[in-house]
Coordinates of C-alpha atoms in Angstrom, one line a residue:
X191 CA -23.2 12.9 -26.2
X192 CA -22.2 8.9 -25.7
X193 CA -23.3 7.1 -29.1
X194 CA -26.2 4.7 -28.3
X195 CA -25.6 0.8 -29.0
X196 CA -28.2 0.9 -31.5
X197 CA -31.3 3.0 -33.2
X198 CA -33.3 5.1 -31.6
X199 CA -37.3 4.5 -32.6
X200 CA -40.7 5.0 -31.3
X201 CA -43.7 2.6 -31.4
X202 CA -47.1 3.9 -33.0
X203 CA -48.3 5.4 -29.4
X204 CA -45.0 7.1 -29.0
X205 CA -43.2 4.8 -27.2
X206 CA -39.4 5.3 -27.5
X207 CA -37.5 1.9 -28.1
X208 CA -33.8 0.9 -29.3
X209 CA -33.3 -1.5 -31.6
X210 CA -29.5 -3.1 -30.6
X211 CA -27.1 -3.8 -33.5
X212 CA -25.0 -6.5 -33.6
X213 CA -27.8 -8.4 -31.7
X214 CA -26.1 -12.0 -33.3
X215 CA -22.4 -11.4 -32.8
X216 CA -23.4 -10.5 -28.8
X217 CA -23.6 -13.0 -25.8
X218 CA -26.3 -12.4 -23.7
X219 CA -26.8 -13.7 -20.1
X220 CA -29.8 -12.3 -18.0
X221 CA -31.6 -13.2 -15.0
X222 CA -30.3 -15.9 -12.4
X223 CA -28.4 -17.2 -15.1
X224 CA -26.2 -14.2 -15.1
X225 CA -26.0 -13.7 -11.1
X226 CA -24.7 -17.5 -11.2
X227 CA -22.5 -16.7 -13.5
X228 CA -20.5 -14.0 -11.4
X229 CA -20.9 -15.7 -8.5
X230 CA -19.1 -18.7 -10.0
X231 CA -16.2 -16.4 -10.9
X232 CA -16.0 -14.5 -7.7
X233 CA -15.9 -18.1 -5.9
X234 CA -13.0 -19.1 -7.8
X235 CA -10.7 -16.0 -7.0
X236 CA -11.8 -16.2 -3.5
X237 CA -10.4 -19.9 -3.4
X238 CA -7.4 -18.8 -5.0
X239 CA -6.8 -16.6 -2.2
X240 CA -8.1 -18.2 0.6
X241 CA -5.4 -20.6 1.2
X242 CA -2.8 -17.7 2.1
X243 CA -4.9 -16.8 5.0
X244 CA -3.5 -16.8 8.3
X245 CA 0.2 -17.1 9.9
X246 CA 0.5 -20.7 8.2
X247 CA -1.2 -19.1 5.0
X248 CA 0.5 -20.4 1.9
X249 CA 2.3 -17.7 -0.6
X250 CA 1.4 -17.3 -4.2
X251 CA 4.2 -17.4 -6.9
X252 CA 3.1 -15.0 -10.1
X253 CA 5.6 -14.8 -13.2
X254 CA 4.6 -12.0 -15.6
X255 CA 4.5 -12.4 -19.1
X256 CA 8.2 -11.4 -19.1
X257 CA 9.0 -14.1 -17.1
X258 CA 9.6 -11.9 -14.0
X259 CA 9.0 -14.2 -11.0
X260 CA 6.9 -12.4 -7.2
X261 CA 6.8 -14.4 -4.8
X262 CA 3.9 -13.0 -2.2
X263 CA 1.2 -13.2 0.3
X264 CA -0.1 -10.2 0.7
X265 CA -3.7 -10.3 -1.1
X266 CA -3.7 -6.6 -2.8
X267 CA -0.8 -7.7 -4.4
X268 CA -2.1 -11.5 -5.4
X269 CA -5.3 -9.7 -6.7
X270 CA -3.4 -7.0 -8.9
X271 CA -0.6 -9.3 -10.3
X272 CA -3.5 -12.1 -10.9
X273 CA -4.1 -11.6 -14.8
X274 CA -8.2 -11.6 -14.4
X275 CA -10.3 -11.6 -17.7
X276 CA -13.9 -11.9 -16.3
X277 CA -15.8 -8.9 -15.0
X278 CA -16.6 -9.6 -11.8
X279 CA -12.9 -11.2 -11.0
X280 CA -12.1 -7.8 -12.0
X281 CA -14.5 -6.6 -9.4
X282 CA -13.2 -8.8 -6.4
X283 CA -9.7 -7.1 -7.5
X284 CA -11.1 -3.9 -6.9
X285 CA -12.3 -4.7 -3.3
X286 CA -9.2 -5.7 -2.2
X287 CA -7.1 -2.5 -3.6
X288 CA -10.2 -0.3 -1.9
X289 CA -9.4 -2.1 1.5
X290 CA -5.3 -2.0 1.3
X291 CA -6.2 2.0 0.4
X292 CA -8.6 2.3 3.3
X293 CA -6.6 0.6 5.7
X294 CA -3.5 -1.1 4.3
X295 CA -4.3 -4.6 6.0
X296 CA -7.2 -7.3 5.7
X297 CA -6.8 -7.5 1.9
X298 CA -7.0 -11.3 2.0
X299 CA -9.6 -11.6 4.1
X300 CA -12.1 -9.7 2.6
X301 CA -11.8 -11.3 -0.8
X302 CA -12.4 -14.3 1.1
X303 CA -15.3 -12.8 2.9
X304 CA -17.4 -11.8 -0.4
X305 CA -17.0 -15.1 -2.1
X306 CA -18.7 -16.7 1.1
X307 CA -21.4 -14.1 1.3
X308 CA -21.7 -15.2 -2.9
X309 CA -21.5 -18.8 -2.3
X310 CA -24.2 -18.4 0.3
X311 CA -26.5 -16.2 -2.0
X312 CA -26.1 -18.9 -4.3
X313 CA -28.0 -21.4 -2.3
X314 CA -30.8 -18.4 -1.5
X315 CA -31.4 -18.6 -4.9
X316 CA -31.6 -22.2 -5.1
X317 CA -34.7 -21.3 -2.8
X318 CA -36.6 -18.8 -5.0
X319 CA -35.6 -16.0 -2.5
X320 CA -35.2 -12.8 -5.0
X321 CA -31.8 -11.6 -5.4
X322 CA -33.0 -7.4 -4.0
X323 CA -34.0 -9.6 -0.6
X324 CA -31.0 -11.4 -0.1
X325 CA -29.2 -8.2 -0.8
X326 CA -31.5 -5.7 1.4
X327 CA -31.0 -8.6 4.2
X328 CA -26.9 -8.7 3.8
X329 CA -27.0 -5.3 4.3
X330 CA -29.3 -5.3 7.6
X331 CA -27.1 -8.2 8.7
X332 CA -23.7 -6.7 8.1
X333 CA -25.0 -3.6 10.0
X334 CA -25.8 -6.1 13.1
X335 CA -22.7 -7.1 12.6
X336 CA -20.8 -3.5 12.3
X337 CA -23.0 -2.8 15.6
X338 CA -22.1 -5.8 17.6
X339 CA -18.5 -5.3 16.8
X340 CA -18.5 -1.7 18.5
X341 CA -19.9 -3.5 21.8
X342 CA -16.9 -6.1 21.9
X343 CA -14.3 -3.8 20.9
X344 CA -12.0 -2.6 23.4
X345 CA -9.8 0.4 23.9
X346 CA -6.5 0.7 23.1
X347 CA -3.3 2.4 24.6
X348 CA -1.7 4.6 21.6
X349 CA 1.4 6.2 23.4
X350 CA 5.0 7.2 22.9
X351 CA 5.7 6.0 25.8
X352 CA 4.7 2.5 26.3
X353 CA 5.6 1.4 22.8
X354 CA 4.9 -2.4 23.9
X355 CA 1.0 -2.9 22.8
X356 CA 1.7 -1.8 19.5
X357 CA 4.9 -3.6 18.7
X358 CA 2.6 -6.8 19.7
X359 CA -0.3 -5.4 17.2
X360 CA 2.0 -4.9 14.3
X361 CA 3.5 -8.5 15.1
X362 CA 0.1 -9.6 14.2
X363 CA 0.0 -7.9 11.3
X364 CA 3.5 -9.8 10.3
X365 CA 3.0 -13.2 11.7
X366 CA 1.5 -14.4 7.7
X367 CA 3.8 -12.8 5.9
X368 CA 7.5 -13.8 4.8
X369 CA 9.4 -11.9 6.9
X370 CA 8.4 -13.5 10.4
X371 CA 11.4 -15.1 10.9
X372 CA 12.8 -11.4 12.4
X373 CA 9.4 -10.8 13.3
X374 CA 10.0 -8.3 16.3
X375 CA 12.8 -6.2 14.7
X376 CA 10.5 -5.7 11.6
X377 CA 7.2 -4.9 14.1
X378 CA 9.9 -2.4 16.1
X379 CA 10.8 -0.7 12.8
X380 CA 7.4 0.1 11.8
X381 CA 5.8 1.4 15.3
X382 CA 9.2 3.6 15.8
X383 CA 8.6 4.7 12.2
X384 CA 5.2 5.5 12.5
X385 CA 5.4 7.2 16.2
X386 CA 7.9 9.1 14.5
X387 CA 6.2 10.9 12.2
X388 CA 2.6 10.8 13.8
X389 CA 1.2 13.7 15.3
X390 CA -1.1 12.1 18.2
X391 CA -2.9 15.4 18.9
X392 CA -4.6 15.1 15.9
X393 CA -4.7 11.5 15.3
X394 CA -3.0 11.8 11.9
X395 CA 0.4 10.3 10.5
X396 CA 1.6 12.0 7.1
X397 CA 3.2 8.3 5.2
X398 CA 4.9 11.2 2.6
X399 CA 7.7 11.1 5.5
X400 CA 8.4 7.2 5.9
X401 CA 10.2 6.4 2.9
X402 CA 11.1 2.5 2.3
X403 CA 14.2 1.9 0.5
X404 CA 15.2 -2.0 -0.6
X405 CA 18.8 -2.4 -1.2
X406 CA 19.6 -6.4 -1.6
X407 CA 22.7 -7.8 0.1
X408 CA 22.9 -9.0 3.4
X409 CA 20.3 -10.5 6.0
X410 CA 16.8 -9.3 6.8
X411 CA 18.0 -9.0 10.1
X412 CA 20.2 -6.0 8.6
X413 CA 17.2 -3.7 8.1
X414 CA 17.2 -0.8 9.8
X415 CA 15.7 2.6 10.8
X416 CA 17.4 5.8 10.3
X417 CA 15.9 8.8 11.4
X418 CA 16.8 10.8 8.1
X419 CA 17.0 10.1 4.4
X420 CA 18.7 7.2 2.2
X421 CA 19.2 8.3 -1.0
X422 CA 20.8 5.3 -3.4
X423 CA 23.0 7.5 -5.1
X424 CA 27.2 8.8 -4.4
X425 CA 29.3 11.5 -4.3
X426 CA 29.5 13.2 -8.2
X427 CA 32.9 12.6 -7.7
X428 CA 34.9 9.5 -5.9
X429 CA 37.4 12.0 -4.4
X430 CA 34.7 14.0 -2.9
X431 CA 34.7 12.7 1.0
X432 CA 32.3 10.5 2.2
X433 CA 31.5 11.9 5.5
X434 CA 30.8 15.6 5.6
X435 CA 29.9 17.0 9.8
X436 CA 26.9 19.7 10.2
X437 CA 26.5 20.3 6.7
X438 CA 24.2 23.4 4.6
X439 CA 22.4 21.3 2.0
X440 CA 21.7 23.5 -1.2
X441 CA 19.0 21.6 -3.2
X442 CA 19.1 22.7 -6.6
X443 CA 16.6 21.7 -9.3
X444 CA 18.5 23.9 -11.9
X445 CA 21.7 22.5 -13.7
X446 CA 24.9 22.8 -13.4
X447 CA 25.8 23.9 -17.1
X448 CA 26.2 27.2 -19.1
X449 CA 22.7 29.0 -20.0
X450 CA 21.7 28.1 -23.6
X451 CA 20.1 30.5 -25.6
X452 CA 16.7 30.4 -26.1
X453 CA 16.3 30.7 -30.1
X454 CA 16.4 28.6 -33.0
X455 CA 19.6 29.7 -34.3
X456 CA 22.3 28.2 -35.1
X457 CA 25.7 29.3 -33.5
X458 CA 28.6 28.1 -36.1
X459 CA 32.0 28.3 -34.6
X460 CA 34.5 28.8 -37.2
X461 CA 37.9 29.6 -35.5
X462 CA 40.0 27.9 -33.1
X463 CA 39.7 31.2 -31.0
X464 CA 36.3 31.5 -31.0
X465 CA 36.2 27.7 -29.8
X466 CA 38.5 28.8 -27.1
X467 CA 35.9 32.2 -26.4
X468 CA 33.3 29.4 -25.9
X469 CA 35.0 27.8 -23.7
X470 CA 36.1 30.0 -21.7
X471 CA 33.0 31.3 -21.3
X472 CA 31.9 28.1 -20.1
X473 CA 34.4 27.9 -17.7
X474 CA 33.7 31.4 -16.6
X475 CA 30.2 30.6 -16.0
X476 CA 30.8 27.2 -14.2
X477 CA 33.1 28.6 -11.8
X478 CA 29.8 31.7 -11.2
X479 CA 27.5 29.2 -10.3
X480 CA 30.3 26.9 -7.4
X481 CA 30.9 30.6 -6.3
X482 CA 26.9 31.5 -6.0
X483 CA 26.4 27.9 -4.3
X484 CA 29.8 28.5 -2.2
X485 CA 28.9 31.8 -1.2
X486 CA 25.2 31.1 0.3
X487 CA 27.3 28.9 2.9
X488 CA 26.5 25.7 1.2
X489 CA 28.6 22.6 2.1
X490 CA 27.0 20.4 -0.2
X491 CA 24.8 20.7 -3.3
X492 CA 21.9 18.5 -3.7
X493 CA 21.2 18.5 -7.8
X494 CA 18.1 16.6 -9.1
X495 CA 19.9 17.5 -12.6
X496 CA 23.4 16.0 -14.4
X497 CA 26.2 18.1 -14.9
X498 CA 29.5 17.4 -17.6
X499 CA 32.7 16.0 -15.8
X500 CA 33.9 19.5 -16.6
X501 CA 31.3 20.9 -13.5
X502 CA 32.0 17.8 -11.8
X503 CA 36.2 18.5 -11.8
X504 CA 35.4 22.2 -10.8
X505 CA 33.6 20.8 -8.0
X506 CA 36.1 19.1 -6.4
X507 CA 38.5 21.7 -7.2
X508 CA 36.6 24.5 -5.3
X509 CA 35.9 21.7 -2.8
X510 CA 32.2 21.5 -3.0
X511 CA 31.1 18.0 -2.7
X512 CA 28.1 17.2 -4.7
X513 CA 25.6 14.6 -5.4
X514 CA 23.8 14.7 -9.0
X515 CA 20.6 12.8 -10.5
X516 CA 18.5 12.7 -7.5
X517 CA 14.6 12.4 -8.1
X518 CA 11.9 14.4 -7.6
X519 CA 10.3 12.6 -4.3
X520 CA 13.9 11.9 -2.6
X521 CA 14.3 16.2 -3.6
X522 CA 10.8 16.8 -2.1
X523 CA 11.8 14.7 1.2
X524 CA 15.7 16.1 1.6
X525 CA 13.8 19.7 1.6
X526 CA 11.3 18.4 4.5
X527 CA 13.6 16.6 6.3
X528 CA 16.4 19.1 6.6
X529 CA 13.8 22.3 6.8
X530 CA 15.6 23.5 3.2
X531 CA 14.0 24.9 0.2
X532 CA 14.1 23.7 -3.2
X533 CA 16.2 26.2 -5.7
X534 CA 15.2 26.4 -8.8
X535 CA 17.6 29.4 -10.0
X536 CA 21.2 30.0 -8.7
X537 CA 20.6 33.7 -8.5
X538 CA 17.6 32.9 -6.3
X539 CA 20.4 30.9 -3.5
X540 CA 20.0 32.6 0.0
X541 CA 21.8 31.2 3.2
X542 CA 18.0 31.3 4.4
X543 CA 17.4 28.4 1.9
X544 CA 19.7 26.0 2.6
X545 CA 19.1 22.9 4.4
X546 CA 21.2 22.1 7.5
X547 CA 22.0 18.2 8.6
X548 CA 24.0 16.4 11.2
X549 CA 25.7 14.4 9.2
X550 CA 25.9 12.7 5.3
X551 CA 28.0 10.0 5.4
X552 CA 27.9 7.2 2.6
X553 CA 26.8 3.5 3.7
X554 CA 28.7 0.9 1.4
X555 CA 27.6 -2.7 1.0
X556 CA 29.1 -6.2 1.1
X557 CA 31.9 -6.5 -1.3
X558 CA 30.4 -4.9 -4.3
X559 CA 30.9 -1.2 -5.0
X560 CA 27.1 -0.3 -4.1
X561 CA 26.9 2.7 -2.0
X562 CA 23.9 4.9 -0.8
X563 CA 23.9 8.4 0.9
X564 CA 22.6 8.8 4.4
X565 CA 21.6 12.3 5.8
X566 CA 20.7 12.0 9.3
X567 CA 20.3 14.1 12.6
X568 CA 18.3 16.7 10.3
X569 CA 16.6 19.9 11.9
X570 CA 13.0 18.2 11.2
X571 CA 13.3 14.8 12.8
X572 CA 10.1 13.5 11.2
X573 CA 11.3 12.3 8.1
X574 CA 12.8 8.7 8.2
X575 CA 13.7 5.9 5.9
X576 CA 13.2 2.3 7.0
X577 CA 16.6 0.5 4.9
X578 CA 15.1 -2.8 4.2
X579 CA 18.2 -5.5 3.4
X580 CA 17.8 -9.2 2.4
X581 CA 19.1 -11.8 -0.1
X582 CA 17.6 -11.1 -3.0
X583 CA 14.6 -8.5 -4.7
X584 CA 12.0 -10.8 -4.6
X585 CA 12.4 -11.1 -0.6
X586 CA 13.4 -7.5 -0.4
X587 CA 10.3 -6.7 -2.1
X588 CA 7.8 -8.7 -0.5
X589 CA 9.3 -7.3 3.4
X590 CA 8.3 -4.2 1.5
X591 CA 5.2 -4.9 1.3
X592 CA 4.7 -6.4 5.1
X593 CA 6.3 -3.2 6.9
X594 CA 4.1 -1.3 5.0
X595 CA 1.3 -3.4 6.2
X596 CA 2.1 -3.0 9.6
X597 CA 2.9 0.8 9.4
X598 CA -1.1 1.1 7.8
X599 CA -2.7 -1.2 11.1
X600 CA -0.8 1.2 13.6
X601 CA -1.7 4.4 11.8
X602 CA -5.1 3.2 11.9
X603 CA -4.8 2.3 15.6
X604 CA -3.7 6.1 16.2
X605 CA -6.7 7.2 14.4
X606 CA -9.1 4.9 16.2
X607 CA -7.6 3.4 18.9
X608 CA -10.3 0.8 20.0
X609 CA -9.1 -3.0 18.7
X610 CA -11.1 -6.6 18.8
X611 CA -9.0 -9.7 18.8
X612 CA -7.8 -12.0 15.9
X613 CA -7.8 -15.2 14.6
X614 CA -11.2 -15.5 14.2
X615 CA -12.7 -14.9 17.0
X616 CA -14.1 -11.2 15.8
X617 CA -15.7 -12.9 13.4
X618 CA -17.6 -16.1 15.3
X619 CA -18.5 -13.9 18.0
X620 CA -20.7 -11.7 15.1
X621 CA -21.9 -14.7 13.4
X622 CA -23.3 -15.7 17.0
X623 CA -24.3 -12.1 17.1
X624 CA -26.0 -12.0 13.4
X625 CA -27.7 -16.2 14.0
X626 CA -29.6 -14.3 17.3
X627 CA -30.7 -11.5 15.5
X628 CA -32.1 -13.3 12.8
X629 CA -34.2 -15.7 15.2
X630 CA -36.0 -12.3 16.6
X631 CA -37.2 -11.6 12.6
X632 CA -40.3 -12.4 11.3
X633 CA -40.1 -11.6 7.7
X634 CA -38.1 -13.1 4.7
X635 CA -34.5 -11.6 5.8
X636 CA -34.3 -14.0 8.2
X637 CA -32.6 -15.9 5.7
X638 CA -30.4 -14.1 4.4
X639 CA -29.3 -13.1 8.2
X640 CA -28.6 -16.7 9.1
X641 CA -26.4 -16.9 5.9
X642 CA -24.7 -14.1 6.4
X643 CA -23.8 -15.8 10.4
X644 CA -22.4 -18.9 8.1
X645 CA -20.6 -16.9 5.7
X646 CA -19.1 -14.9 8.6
X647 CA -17.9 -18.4 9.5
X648 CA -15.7 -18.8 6.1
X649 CA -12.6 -16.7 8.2
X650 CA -12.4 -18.8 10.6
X651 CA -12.6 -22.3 9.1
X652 CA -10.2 -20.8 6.3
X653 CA -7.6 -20.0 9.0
X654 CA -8.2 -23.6 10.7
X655 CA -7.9 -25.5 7.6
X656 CA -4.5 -23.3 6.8
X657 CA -3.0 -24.2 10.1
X658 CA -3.9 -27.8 9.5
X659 CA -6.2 -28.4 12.0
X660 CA -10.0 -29.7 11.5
X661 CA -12.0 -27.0 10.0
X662 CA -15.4 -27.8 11.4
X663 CA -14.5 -29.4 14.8
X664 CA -12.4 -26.3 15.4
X665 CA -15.4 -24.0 14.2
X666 CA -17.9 -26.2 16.5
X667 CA -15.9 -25.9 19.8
X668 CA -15.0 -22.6 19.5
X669 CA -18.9 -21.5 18.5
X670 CA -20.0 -23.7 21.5
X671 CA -17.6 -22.4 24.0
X672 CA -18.0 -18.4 22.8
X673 CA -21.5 -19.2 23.6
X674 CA -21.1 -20.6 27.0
X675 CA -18.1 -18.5 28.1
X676 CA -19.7 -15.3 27.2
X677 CA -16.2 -14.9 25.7
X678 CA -15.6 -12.6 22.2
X679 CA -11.7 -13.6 22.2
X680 CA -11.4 -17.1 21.6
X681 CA -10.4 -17.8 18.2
X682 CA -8.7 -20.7 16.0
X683 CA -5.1 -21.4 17.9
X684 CA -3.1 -21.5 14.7
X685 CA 0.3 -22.1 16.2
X686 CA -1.1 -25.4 18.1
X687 CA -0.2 -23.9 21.3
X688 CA -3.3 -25.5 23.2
X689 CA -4.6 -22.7 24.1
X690 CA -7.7 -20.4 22.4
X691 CA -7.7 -17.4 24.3
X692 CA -6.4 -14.6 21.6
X693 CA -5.6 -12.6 24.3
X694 CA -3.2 -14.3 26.0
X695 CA -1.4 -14.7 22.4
X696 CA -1.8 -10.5 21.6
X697 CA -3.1 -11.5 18.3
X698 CA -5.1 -8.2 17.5
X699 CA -6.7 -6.4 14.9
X700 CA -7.5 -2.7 14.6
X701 CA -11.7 -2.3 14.7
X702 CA -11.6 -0.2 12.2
X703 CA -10.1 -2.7 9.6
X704 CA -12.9 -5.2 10.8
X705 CA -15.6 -3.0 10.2
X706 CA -14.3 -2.0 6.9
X707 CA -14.1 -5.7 5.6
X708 CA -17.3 -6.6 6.3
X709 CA -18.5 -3.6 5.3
X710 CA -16.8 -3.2 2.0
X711 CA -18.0 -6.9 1.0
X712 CA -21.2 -6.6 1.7
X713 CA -21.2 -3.8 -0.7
X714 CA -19.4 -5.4 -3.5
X715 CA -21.8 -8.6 -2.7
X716 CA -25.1 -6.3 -3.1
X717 CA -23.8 -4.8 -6.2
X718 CA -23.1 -8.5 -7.8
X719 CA -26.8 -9.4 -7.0
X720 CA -28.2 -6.3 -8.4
X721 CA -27.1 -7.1 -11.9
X722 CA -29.1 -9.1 -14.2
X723 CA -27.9 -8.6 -17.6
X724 CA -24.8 -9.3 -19.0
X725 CA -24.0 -8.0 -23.1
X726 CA -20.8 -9.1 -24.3
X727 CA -18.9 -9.6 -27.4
X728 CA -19.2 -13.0 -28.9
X729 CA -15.0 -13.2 -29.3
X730 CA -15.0 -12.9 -25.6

């Protein structure tokens, strides 16, 4: 049973009470005073974030306590780097990892999204409007808004064969982040990746196949897909060759070394002939376990374990090349990708197990002595490795991070292939939507309608004022021409091009992710209102 914060006691009619300890050495907010309080904080993270909105969004340097330096702009990764110490800052962090888990995309924008709904709430309070109102109303209004999205949403082509449409979706996806200067090529990568392994019949695509390896050195242009596995280790042996043809893969996950026995005892060698027994043995049971691998067919052994430069001489002897020390996940993907099965025993070693690949040929980088093991042309072409190259980690990291942005927005286009366009316009065509809607009420949540239609708002001006354009005379013209044009796909023209129409730019976003931002901060902003009473530690 969870100890109470205090004592348990009843009143003379029976009337059970607690009686908190510590009552002095506690801070106590309650009532509006406390919602104020958390809105406050959740206003300040989303102004944090808001400024890396957009394609001209700004990035966010972090340096951890070990004076590690991340240099990003992806809003998951601001949020959980961002050393946060008030509750409800926790909270907005939260948000954001549930929408990069939903979806992988939209991170930023529905941090920024909740601190508007807040900062609008704020000013309902101002009014004497109870905080259950505002938060039943947000919730009526963010279904309006859910609802008119489906109604301007458009379908979408998903196919293998016109890979055009989604290369320009994933290039949306890019167009904020760092590695837009080889925009394309990265937006390429990730569709081929993702068509790759996706299984359209059933609208599903398995990310335990597209593995993203960073390896700094070269340009970003460098990075590449290969339709196989990179593993970043060598051949046990630099004598072993480095290209091996239509090779058996035997992945082991038992070592190469003599069986120790399984007691406490002590074994005491006292002779130079029984050292020489010993190691004989040894040798003798080394030479068993290259003949057991050697006689399944194998042409190369895949250990996830060491083995003694004793094993690793033998090796090359018997001319079985090897590769040692490779983990768990790279094991788990080797076995899918070349349609092996993972041994754990030698005596278990059938030429039904092994693995069977094209080629395994080792890549070898710039002048330094880095090398990495590719196995390509495997019998199960669904495994693939996107080889991400650049100058240093920090920008290898942060590409990372953007390709496996745009591989989420085109998985969740093959899931649900309807899209609405970008850059705003989604969201002024709703608040249009939500203001209408609230004009046809005749009770209280009228209010909190029309704030939700001006917190709806908050995207667009964000990206406007990012771009460097005029926040509200953007916003104005595009609200008044939306509403004369009829039109759900003008948005804010961030790349000054003169022209508003987000079609004609392919600047698209997956309905799905929409829906699930304003969704998912409407829930977080309803959950903020709710509470009332804050206990904390006086230290704090």
């Amino acid at each position: 049973m969870m100890s109470l914060p205090g004592t348990f006691a009843c009143d003379e009619y029976g009337r059970p009470f607690i009686v908190l300890r510590d009552q002095e050495n506690q801070k106590r907010l309650t009532g509006n005073e406390a919602i104020k309080s958390h809105i406050l904080a959740a206003k300040q993270i989303a102004s944090i974030i808001r400024s890396s909105l957009g394609p001209k969004g700004l990035d966010k340097m972090m340096v951890s306590g070990d004076g590690e330096v991340m240099v990003t702009n992806d809003g998951a990764t601001i949020m959980k780097e961002m050393d946060v110490d008030h509750e409800i800052a926790k909270l907005m962090v939260q948000l954001s990892q549930s929408q990069d888990d939903e979806i992988g995309d939209g991170t930023t924008g529905v941090v920024v999204l909740a601190g508007a709904l807040l900062e609008q709430a704020e000013s309902l309070l101002d009014r004497g409007i109870h905080p259950i109102r505002i938060a039943d109303g947000f919730e009526l209004a963010a279904q309006c808004a859910v609802k008119h999205l489906d109604t301007i949403a458009q379908p979408f082509p998903v196919s293998r064969d016109n890979k055009e449409p989604l290369i320009r979706i994933a290039m949306t996806t890019l167009g904020s982040k760092i590695v837009n200067k080889c925009h394309r090529q990265m937006a390429e990568i990730a569709v081929d990746a993702v068509l790759t392994v996706a299984d359209l019949e059933k609208k599903d695509v398995n990310f335990e196949l597209i593995k993203l390896e960073c390896k700094v050195g070269g340009r970003m242009e460098d990075t590449c897909l290969v339709k196989g596995v990179v593993v970043d280790k060598t051949m046990s042996h630099s004598q072993m060759p480095t290209e091996l043809k239509d090779v058996k893969l035997a992945i082991l996950t038992c070592p190469f070394e003599p069986p120790k026995p399984k007691t406490k005892h002590k074994l005491d060698v006292t002779s130079a002939e029984d050292y020489r027994k010993l190691r004989e043995y040894e040798q003798e049971k080394f030479l068993e376990m290259v003949k057991q691998v050697k006689d399944a067919g194998a042409t190369l052994a895949i250990c996830q374990w060491g083995f003694d430069d004793e094993a690793n001489h033998l090796l090359l002897q018997q001319q079985l090349p090897a590769v040692r020390w490779v983990g768990g996940p790279e094991i788990e993907l080797i076995a899918i990708a070349t349609g092996g099965r993972i041994v754990p025993r030698f005596e278990e070693l059938t030429p039904d197990k092994l693995g069977k690949a094209g080629v395994v040929r080792e890549l070898s980088f710039g002048t330094t002595k880095n090398k990495m093991l590719v196995i390509e042309d495997c019998l199960n072409t669904r495994a693939v490795t996107v080889l991400i190259r650049g100058g240093n980690r920090m920008i290898t990291e942060e590409a990372k991070r953007s390709i496996h942005d745009a591989l989420c927005v085109v998985r969740s286009l093959i899931r649900d292939s309807r899209i609405v366009y970008g850059g705003g316009a989604a969201e002024i065509s709703c608040s249009l939507a939500v203001a209408r809607e609230a004009d046809q009420l005749s009770t209280l949540e009228q209010y909190a309608f029309r704030s939700f239609s001006v917190a709806l708002e908050s995207i667009p001006l964000a990206l406007a004022e990012n771009s460097g354009l005029s926040p509200i005379e953007t916003l104005s013209e595009l609200k008044a021409r939306q509403g004369t044009e009829n039109s759900s796909t003008l948005g804010v023209d961030c790349m000054w091009t003169g022209n508003s129409d987000m079609k004609d730019h392919h600047v698209i976003e997956s309905l799905h992710s929409k829906k699930q931002q304003i969704v998912l901060a409407t829930q977080l902003v309803k959950m903020i209102l709710k509470i009332d009473d804050v206990r904390t530690p006086a230290d704090r």
